[in-house]
CSV table of C-alpha atoms and ligand atoms in Angstrom, one decimal:
chain,number,residue,atom,x,y,z
L,20,MET,CA,13.0,24.3,14.1
L,21,GLN,CA,15.8,24.0,16.8
L,22,LEU,CA,16.2,21.1,18.9
L,23,VAL,CA,18.3,21.4,22.2
L,24,THR,CA,20.7,18.3,22.0
L,25,PRO,CA,23.7,18.7,19.6
L,26,PRO,CA,23.4,16.7,16.4
L,27,PRO,CA,25.1,13.4,15.9
L,28,SER,CA,27.7,13.1,13.1
L,29,ILE,CA,26.2,12.0,10.1
L,30,THR,CA,28.5,9.6,8.0
L,31,ASP,CA,28.0,8.4,4.4
L,32,GLU,CA,26.7,5.1,5.9
L,33,ILE,CA,23.0,5.6,6.4
L,34,THR,CA,21.4,3.3,8.8
L,35,LEU,CA,17.9,3.9,8.2
L,36,SER,CA,15.7,5.7,5.6
L,37,ILE,CA,12.5,6.8,6.4
L,38,ILE,CA,10.1,7.2,3.5
L,39,VAL,CA,7.2,9.4,3.6
L,40,PRO,CA,4.7,10.0,1.0
L,41,VAL,CA,3.1,13.3,1.2
L,42,TYR,CA,-0.2,14.5,-0.5
L,43,ASN,CA,-1.5,17.8,0.6
L,44,GLU,CA,-0.3,17.5,4.2
L,45,GLN,CA,0.7,21.2,4.8
L,46,GLU,CA,-0.7,21.1,8.3
L,47,MET,CA,0.8,17.9,9.1
L,48,LEU,CA,4.2,18.2,7.8
L,49,PRO,CA,5.7,20.5,10.3
L,50,ILE,CA,4.4,18.8,13.3
L,51,PHE,CA,5.3,15.3,11.8
L,52,HIS,CA,8.7,16.4,11.3
L,53,HIS,CA,9.3,17.7,14.6
L,54,TYR,CA,7.9,14.7,16.2
L,55,LEU,CA,10.2,12.3,14.2
L,56,ALA,CA,13.2,14.5,14.8
L,57,LYS,CA,12.5,14.1,18.5
L,58,VAL,CA,12.6,10.4,18.2
L,59,LEU,CA,15.4,10.2,16.0
L,60,SER,CA,17.5,12.4,18.4
L,61,THR,CA,17.4,9.7,20.9
L,62,GLN,CA,19.1,7.4,18.7
L,63,SER,CA,22.6,8.6,18.6
L,64,ASP,CA,24.3,5.3,17.3
L,65,SER,CA,22.5,5.4,14.1
L,66,SER,CA,22.3,7.8,11.3
L,67,PHE,CA,19.1,8.8,9.4
L,68,GLU,CA,17.8,10.1,6.2
L,69,ILE,CA,14.1,10.9,5.8
L,70,VAL,CA,13.0,10.7,2.2
L,71,TYR,CA,9.7,12.9,1.7
L,72,ILE,CA,8.0,12.4,-1.6
L,73,ASN,CA,5.8,15.2,-2.7
L,74,ASP,CA,3.0,13.4,-4.6
L,75,GLY,CA,1.8,16.4,-6.8
L,76,SER,CA,0.3,18.2,-3.6
L,77,THR,CA,-1.7,21.2,-4.5
L,78,ASP,CA,-1.1,23.0,-1.4
L,79,ASP,CA,2.1,24.3,0.0
L,80,SER,CA,3.6,21.0,1.0
L,81,TRP,CA,6.7,21.2,-1.3
L,82,ASN,CA,7.9,24.6,0.0
L,83,ILE,CA,7.3,23.4,3.4
L,84,MET,CA,9.5,20.2,3.1
L,85,LEU,CA,12.3,22.2,1.4
L,86,ASN,CA,12.6,24.2,4.7
L,87,LEU,CA,12.6,21.2,7.3
L,88,ASP,CA,15.4,21.1,9.8
L,89,SER,CA,18.1,18.4,8.9
L,90,HIS,CA,19.9,18.4,12.2
L,91,TYR,CA,19.0,14.7,13.4
L,92,ALA,CA,18.8,13.3,9.6
L,93,ASN,CA,19.5,14.1,5.9
L,94,VAL,CA,16.4,15.3,4.5
L,95,GLU,CA,15.8,14.3,0.7
L,96,CYS,CA,12.8,16.0,-1.0
L,97,ILE,CA,11.5,14.3,-4.3
L,98,ASN,CA,8.9,16.3,-6.3
L,99,LEU,CA,6.8,14.1,-8.4
L,100,SER,CA,5.6,15.9,-11.7
L,101,ARG,CA,1.8,15.1,-10.7
L,102,ASN,CA,-0.2,13.1,-8.2
L,103,PHE,CA,0.6,9.5,-8.9
L,104,GLY,CA,-0.9,7.9,-5.8
L,105,LYS,CA,0.5,6.7,-2.6
L,106,GLU,CA,1.7,3.3,-4.1
L,107,ALA,CA,3.9,5.2,-6.9
L,108,ALA,CA,5.1,7.7,-4.2
L,109,MET,CA,6.3,4.9,-1.9
L,110,THR,CA,7.9,3.3,-4.9
L,111,ALA,CA,9.9,6.4,-5.7
L,112,GLY,CA,11.1,6.6,-2.1
L,113,ILE,CA,12.2,3.0,-2.1
L,114,ASP,CA,14.2,3.8,-5.3
L,115,HIS,CA,15.9,6.7,-3.9
L,116,ALA,CA,16.5,5.4,-0.3
L,117,LYS,CA,20.3,4.6,0.6
L,118,GLY,CA,19.8,3.2,4.1
L,119,GLN,CA,20.8,-0.2,5.5
L,120,ALA,CA,17.1,-0.5,6.1
L,121,ILE,CA,14.1,1.4,5.2
L,122,VAL,CA,10.6,2.1,7.2
L,123,LEU,CA,7.6,3.5,5.2
L,124,LEU,CA,5.8,5.9,7.2
L,125,ASP,CA,2.4,8.1,6.7
L,126,ALA,CA,2.7,11.8,7.2
L,127,ASP,CA,-0.2,11.9,9.5
L,128,LEU,CA,1.4,10.4,12.5
L,129,GLN,CA,-1.0,7.4,12.2
L,130,ASP,CA,2.1,5.2,11.9
L,131,PRO,CA,3.8,6.3,15.5
L,132,PRO,CA,7.3,7.2,14.8
L,133,GLU,CA,8.2,6.3,18.4
L,134,LEU,CA,7.9,2.7,17.4
L,135,ILE,CA,11.1,3.1,15.2
L,136,PRO,CA,13.5,2.3,17.9
L,137,GLU,CA,11.9,-1.1,18.6
L,138,MET,CA,11.7,-1.7,14.7
L,139,LEU,CA,15.4,-0.9,14.6
L,140,ALA,CA,16.2,-3.3,17.5
L,141,ALA,CA,14.2,-6.1,15.9
L,142,TRP,CA,16.4,-5.5,12.7
L,143,ARG,CA,19.6,-5.6,14.8
L,144,GLN,CA,18.6,-8.9,16.0
L,145,GLY,CA,18.7,-10.2,12.5
L,146,TYR,CA,15.1,-9.6,11.1
L,147,ASP,CA,14.8,-8.7,7.5
L,148,VAL,CA,11.0,-7.6,7.9
L,149,VAL,CA,9.5,-6.0,10.8
L,150,ASN,CA,5.7,-5.9,10.1
L,151,MET,CA,3.6,-3.6,12.1
L,152,ARG,CA,0.1,-5.1,12.9
L,153,ARG,CA,-2.8,-2.8,13.7
L,154,SER,CA,-4.3,-4.3,16.6
L,155,ALA,CA,-7.1,-1.5,16.8
L,156,ARG,CA,-7.9,1.3,14.6
L,157,LEU,CA,-8.8,4.4,16.6
L,158,GLY,CA,-11.0,7.3,15.1
L,159,GLU,CA,-12.2,5.2,12.0
L,160,SER,CA,-15.6,4.4,11.2
L,161,LYS,CA,-17.0,0.9,12.2
L,162,PHE,CA,-17.8,0.2,8.5
L,163,LYS,CA,-14.1,0.9,7.4
L,164,CYS,CA,-12.7,-1.2,10.3
L,165,TRP,CA,-15.1,-4.1,9.4
L,166,SER,CA,-14.3,-3.9,5.5
L,167,ALA,CA,-10.7,-3.8,6.3
L,168,HIS,CA,-11.0,-6.9,8.6
L,169,VAL,CA,-12.9,-8.8,6.0
L,170,TYR,CA,-10.7,-7.5,3.1
L,171,TYR,CA,-7.5,-8.6,4.5
L,172,ARG,CA,-8.8,-12.1,5.1
L,173,LEU,CA,-10.4,-12.4,1.8
L,174,LEU,CA,-7.2,-11.3,0.1
L,175,ASP,CA,-5.1,-13.6,2.1
L,176,TYR,CA,-7.3,-16.5,0.9
L,177,LEU,CA,-7.1,-15.5,-2.5
L,178,SER,CA,-3.5,-14.4,-2.9
L,179,ASP,CA,-0.8,-17.0,-3.8
L,180,VAL,CA,1.6,-15.0,-1.8
L,181,PRO,CA,1.2,-15.2,2.1
L,182,LEU,CA,0.1,-11.7,3.1
L,183,GLN,CA,0.1,-10.5,6.8
L,184,LYS,CA,-3.2,-9.6,8.0
L,185,ASP,CA,-4.0,-6.3,9.3
L,186,VAL,CA,-0.4,-4.9,8.3
L,187,GLY,CA,-0.5,-1.8,6.2
L,188,ASP,CA,2.3,-0.1,4.5
L,189,PHE,CA,4.2,0.7,7.8
L,190,ARG,CA,7.0,-1.7,8.1
L,191,LEU,CA,10.7,-2.1,8.0
L,192,LEU,CA,12.6,-3.8,5.5
L,193,SER,CA,16.3,-4.7,5.3
L,194,ARG,CA,18.5,-3.8,2.3
L,195,ARG,CA,18.5,-7.0,0.7
L,196,VAL,CA,14.6,-7.1,0.7
L,197,VAL,CA,14.6,-3.6,-0.7
L,198,GLU,CA,17.0,-4.5,-3.4
L,199,ASP,CA,14.7,-7.5,-4.2
L,200,ILE,CA,11.5,-5.4,-4.3
L,201,LYS,CA,13.3,-2.8,-6.7
L,202,GLN,CA,13.3,-5.7,-9.3
L,203,LEU,CA,9.4,-5.9,-9.2
L,204,SER,CA,8.9,-3.6,-11.9
L,205,GLU,CA,5.0,-4.2,-12.6
L,206,ARG,CA,2.8,-1.0,-13.0
L,207,SER,CA,-0.3,-2.1,-11.1
L,208,ARG,CA,1.5,-1.4,-7.6
L,209,TYR,CA,-0.4,-3.1,-4.8
L,210,MET,CA,2.5,-2.4,-2.1
L,211,LYS,CA,1.1,-4.4,0.7
L,212,GLY,CA,1.6,-7.5,-1.7
L,213,ILE,CA,4.9,-6.2,-3.0
L,214,LEU,CA,6.5,-5.7,0.3
L,215,SER,CA,5.2,-9.3,1.2
L,216,TRP,CA,6.5,-11.0,-1.9
L,217,PRO,CA,10.2,-11.5,-1.0
L,218,GLY,CA,9.6,-13.3,2.3
L,219,TYR,CA,12.8,-13.6,4.4
L,220,LYS,CA,12.9,-13.5,8.2
L,221,GLN,CA,10.0,-11.7,9.3
L,222,THR,CA,8.5,-10.6,12.9
L,223,THR,CA,5.5,-8.8,13.7
L,224,ILE,CA,4.9,-6.0,16.4
L,225,SER,CA,1.4,-5.0,17.3
L,226,PHE,CA,0.4,-1.4,17.9
L,227,GLU,CA,-2.8,0.6,18.2
L,228,ARG,CA,-3.3,2.6,15.1
L,229,PRO,CA,-4.1,6.3,16.3
L,230,GLU,CA,-6.4,8.9,14.8
L,231,ARG,CA,-5.1,11.2,12.0
L,232,ALA,CA,-3.4,14.2,13.9
L,233,ALA,CA,-4.6,16.9,11.4
L,234,GLY,CA,-6.0,17.1,8.0
L,235,GLU,CA,-8.3,14.6,6.3
L,236,THR,CA,-7.8,11.0,4.7
L,237,LYS,CA,-6.9,11.3,1.0
L,238,TRP,CA,-8.8,8.1,0.1
L,239,SER,CA,-12.6,8.2,-1.0
L,240,PHE,CA,-14.7,5.0,-0.8
L,241,ILE,CA,-14.3,4.3,-4.6
L,242,GLN,CA,-10.5,4.8,-4.3
L,243,LEU,CA,-10.5,2.1,-1.6
L,244,VAL,CA,-12.4,-0.2,-3.6
L,245,LYS,CA,-10.3,0.4,-6.7
L,246,LEU,CA,-7.2,-0.3,-4.6
L,247,GLY,CA,-8.8,-3.3,-3.1
L,248,LEU,CA,-9.5,-4.7,-6.6
L,249,SER,CA,-6.1,-4.1,-7.9
L,250,GLY,CA,-4.8,-6.0,-4.8
L,251,ILE,CA,-6.8,-9.0,-5.8
L,252,THR,CA,-6.0,-8.9,-9.5
L,253,ALA,CA,-2.3,-8.1,-8.9
L,254,PHE,CA,-1.8,-11.2,-6.6
L,255,SER,CA,-4.3,-13.7,-7.6
L,256,ILE,CA,-5.9,-15.5,-10.5
L,257,LYS,CA,-8.2,-17.2,-8.3
L,258,PRO,CA,-11.3,-15.0,-9.4
L,259,LEU,CA,-10.8,-16.4,-13.0
L,260,ARG,CA,-10.7,-19.9,-11.8
L,261,ILE,CA,-13.8,-19.1,-9.7
L,262,ALA,CA,-15.5,-18.1,-13.1
L,263,THR,CA,-14.4,-21.2,-14.8
L,264,TRP,CA,-15.8,-23.4,-12.0
L,265,ALA,CA,-19.0,-21.4,-12.0
L,266,GLY,CA,-19.3,-21.7,-15.7
L,267,ALA,CA,-18.7,-25.6,-15.5
L,268,LEU,CA,-21.1,-26.0,-12.5
L,269,ILE,CA,-23.8,-24.2,-14.5
L,270,SER,CA,-23.2,-26.2,-17.9
L,271,THR,CA,-23.4,-29.2,-15.8
L,272,SER,CA,-26.8,-28.5,-14.0
L,273,ALA,CA,-28.0,-27.0,-17.6
L,274,PHE,CA,-27.4,-30.3,-19.2
L,275,LEU,CA,-29.1,-32.4,-16.5
L,276,TYR,CA,-32.0,-29.9,-16.6
L,277,GLY,CA,-32.3,-30.2,-20.4
L,278,PHE,CA,-32.4,-33.9,-20.1
L,279,TRP,CA,-35.1,-34.0,-17.5
L,280,ILE,CA,-37.2,-31.6,-19.7
L,281,VAL,CA,-36.7,-34.1,-22.9
L,282,ILE,CA,-37.9,-36.9,-20.7
L,283,LYS,CA,-41.0,-34.8,-19.3
L,284,THR,CA,-42.0,-33.8,-22.7
L,285,LEU,CA,-41.7,-37.4,-24.1
L,286,ILE,CA,-43.8,-38.6,-21.3
L,287,PHE,CA,-46.1,-36.0,-20.3
L,288,GLY,CA,-46.3,-33.9,-23.8
L,289,GLU,CA,-45.7,-30.2,-24.1
L,290,ALA,CA,-47.4,-27.6,-22.0
L,291,VAL,CA,-46.7,-24.1,-22.4
L,292,ALA,CA,-45.9,-23.1,-18.9
L,293,GLY,CA,-42.9,-22.1,-17.2
L,294,TYR,CA,-42.4,-18.5,-17.9
L,295,PRO,CA,-41.0,-17.6,-14.5
L,296,THR,CA,-38.6,-20.4,-14.5
L,297,MET,CA,-37.4,-19.2,-18.1
L,298,MET,CA,-36.9,-15.7,-16.9
L,299,LEU,CA,-35.1,-16.8,-13.8
L,300,ILE,CA,-32.7,-19.0,-15.6
L,301,GLN,CA,-32.1,-16.2,-18.4
L,302,LEU,CA,-31.5,-13.6,-15.8
L,303,PHE,CA,-29.2,-15.7,-13.7
L,304,LEU,CA,-27.1,-16.8,-16.8
L,305,GLY,CA,-26.9,-13.5,-18.2
L,306,GLY,CA,-25.7,-12.0,-14.8
L,307,VAL,CA,-23.0,-14.8,-14.3
L,308,GLN,CA,-21.8,-14.3,-17.9
L,309,LEU,CA,-21.6,-10.5,-17.5
L,310,LEU,CA,-19.7,-11.1,-14.2
L,311,SER,CA,-17.3,-13.4,-15.8
L,312,ILE,CA,-16.6,-11.0,-18.7
L,313,GLY,CA,-16.1,-8.3,-16.1
L,314,ILE,CA,-13.4,-10.4,-14.1
L,315,LEU,CA,-11.8,-11.2,-17.5
L,316,GLY,CA,-11.7,-7.5,-18.2
L,317,GLU,CA,-10.1,-6.6,-15.1
L,318,TYR,CA,-7.2,-9.0,-16.0
L,319,VAL,CA,-7.0,-8.0,-19.7
L,320,GLY,CA,-7.0,-4.2,-18.3
L,321,ARG,CA,-3.8,-5.1,-16.3
L,322,ILE,CA,-2.1,-6.8,-19.3
L,323,TYR,CA,-2.8,-3.7,-21.2
L,324,ALA,CA,-1.3,-1.5,-18.5
L,325,GLU,CA,1.7,-3.6,-18.2
L,326,THR,CA,2.5,-3.9,-22.1
L,327,LYS,CA,2.5,-0.1,-22.3
L,328,ALA,CA,5.3,-0.3,-19.9
L,329,ARG,CA,5.0,3.4,-18.9
L,330,PRO,CA,7.2,4.6,-15.9
L,331,ILE,CA,5.6,4.3,-12.6
L,332,TYR,CA,6.3,7.9,-11.5
L,333,LEU,CA,8.2,11.1,-12.9
L,334,ILE,CA,10.5,13.4,-10.9
L,335,MET,CA,10.3,17.0,-11.3
L,336,ASP,CA,12.7,18.2,-8.8
L,337,LYS,CA,15.0,16.7,-6.1
L,338,GLU,CA,16.4,18.7,-3.3
L,339,LYS,CA,18.5,17.8,-0.3
L,340,ASN,CA,18.3,19.8,3.1
L,341,SER,CA,21.6,18.6,4.0
L,342,MET,CA,23.2,19.5,7.2
L,343,MET,CA,25.7,21.7,5.3
L,344,ASN,CA,22.6,23.7,3.6
L,345,ALA,CA,21.1,24.1,7.0
L,346,MET,CA,24.3,25.8,8.2
L,347,GLU,CA,24.7,27.7,5.1
L,348,LYS,CA,21.0,29.0,5.3
L,349,LYS,CA,21.5,30.0,8.9
L,350,HIS,CA,24.7,31.9,8.2
L,351,GLY,CA,23.4,33.5,5.0
Q,6,LIG,N1,-0.8,10.0,0.0
Q,6,LIG,C1,0.0,10.2,-1.0
Q,6,LIG,N2,-0.8,10.2,-2.3
Q,6,LIG,C2,-2.0,10.1,-2.3
Q,6,LIG,C3,-2.8,9.8,-1.3
Q,6,LIG,C4,-2.1,9.8,-0.1
Q,6,LIG,O1,1.2,10.2,-1.1
Q,6,LIG,O2,-2.5,10.2,-3.5
Q,6,LIG,C5,-0.2,9.9,1.6
Q,6,LIG,C6,-0.7,10.8,2.5
Q,6,LIG,O3,-0.1,12.2,2.4
Q,6,LIG,C7,-0.3,10.0,3.6
Q,6,LIG,C8,-0.4,8.8,3.3
Q,6,LIG,O4,-0.1,8.6,2.0
Q,6,LIG,O5,1.1,10.4,4.1
Q,6,LIG,C9,-1.6,8.0,3.9
Q,6,LIG,O6,-2.8,8.7,3.4
Q,6,LIG,P1,-4.1,8.9,4.3
Q,6,LIG,O7,-3.6,9.2,5.7
Q,6,LIG,O8,-5.1,9.8,3.6
Q,6,LIG,O9,-4.5,7.4,4.2
Q,6,LIG,P2,-5.5,6.6,5.5
Q,6,LIG,O10,-4.5,6.6,6.5
Q,6,LIG,O11,-6.6,7.3,5.7
Q,6,LIG,O12,-5.5,5.1,4.8
Q,7,LIG,MG1,-3.7,8.2,7.5
């Protein structure tokens, strides 16, 4: 894809790395890259690197990314050995980015690249983190918008780390924040939490999240629920405390109720009645117990995954579409 204006000189010092996780985005990749290149071509005072991470796509995404134009930015292509999920793909990108700052971007143009200059300007003013808040989500179902709204607030309440509401993975991070994040080696990677954990000087820019430009969302309802649960268990132990408090409350009530039964039997004698009450209490207690065991199990499962200490992702190939390569390809 040729663009009209001449390329800026790309030095060893990269200002910004743009990290793009890609899973089955063959329709989107050329459109996305062209659009991004157009935005970057207006920023001649900075040098860029785009890190595409192919997260085990089953379509032609890998071959397409290898041939993307590298006039306005170095293009790094990383091929994971299978589909590890968006969180792992972003981690691979963060580990490989060389820029003084990084931006995480979806390949479907739902995170508008034209906001990059504004994000860079905020970073130049001295902010380490530029959060991009979704003031509206276009083209998404009412249920998804509502559940996301409730979930962000619930997670913020439960989490011990302050999390920004309605801010997704789309954000800019300075080099020192990236270095700190690289030290968080946990396997259960809830990126919205991990990215918020270091803190530093933050600012927020609001934007309307557009519809996906092509292709389909890669998340099923069940996957979203799983991601949501992993966010809660990775950043809070409050559910365990809630189970403890529920246990304490129920035992106290049971004790008081038992006391009342003893007194009642002593005064009025014993009548064989109360089957509904008994059933109700048994079912209620059974439910609370199973739920508490479930919560406990979620955390034990996390410990299990952490103790195995497996790598978060595996890289099969790494290619660079540098400016030199582009010239060589052109001249045979
Ligand atoms: N993605 C990925 N691995 C996955 C699922 C998604 O790398 O297993 C990428 C996908 O290609 C896109 C980004 O993550 O660039 C966001 O995915 P999607 O648009 O499906 O999510 P949504 O916007 O619906 O939350
Ligand atoms: Mg999307």
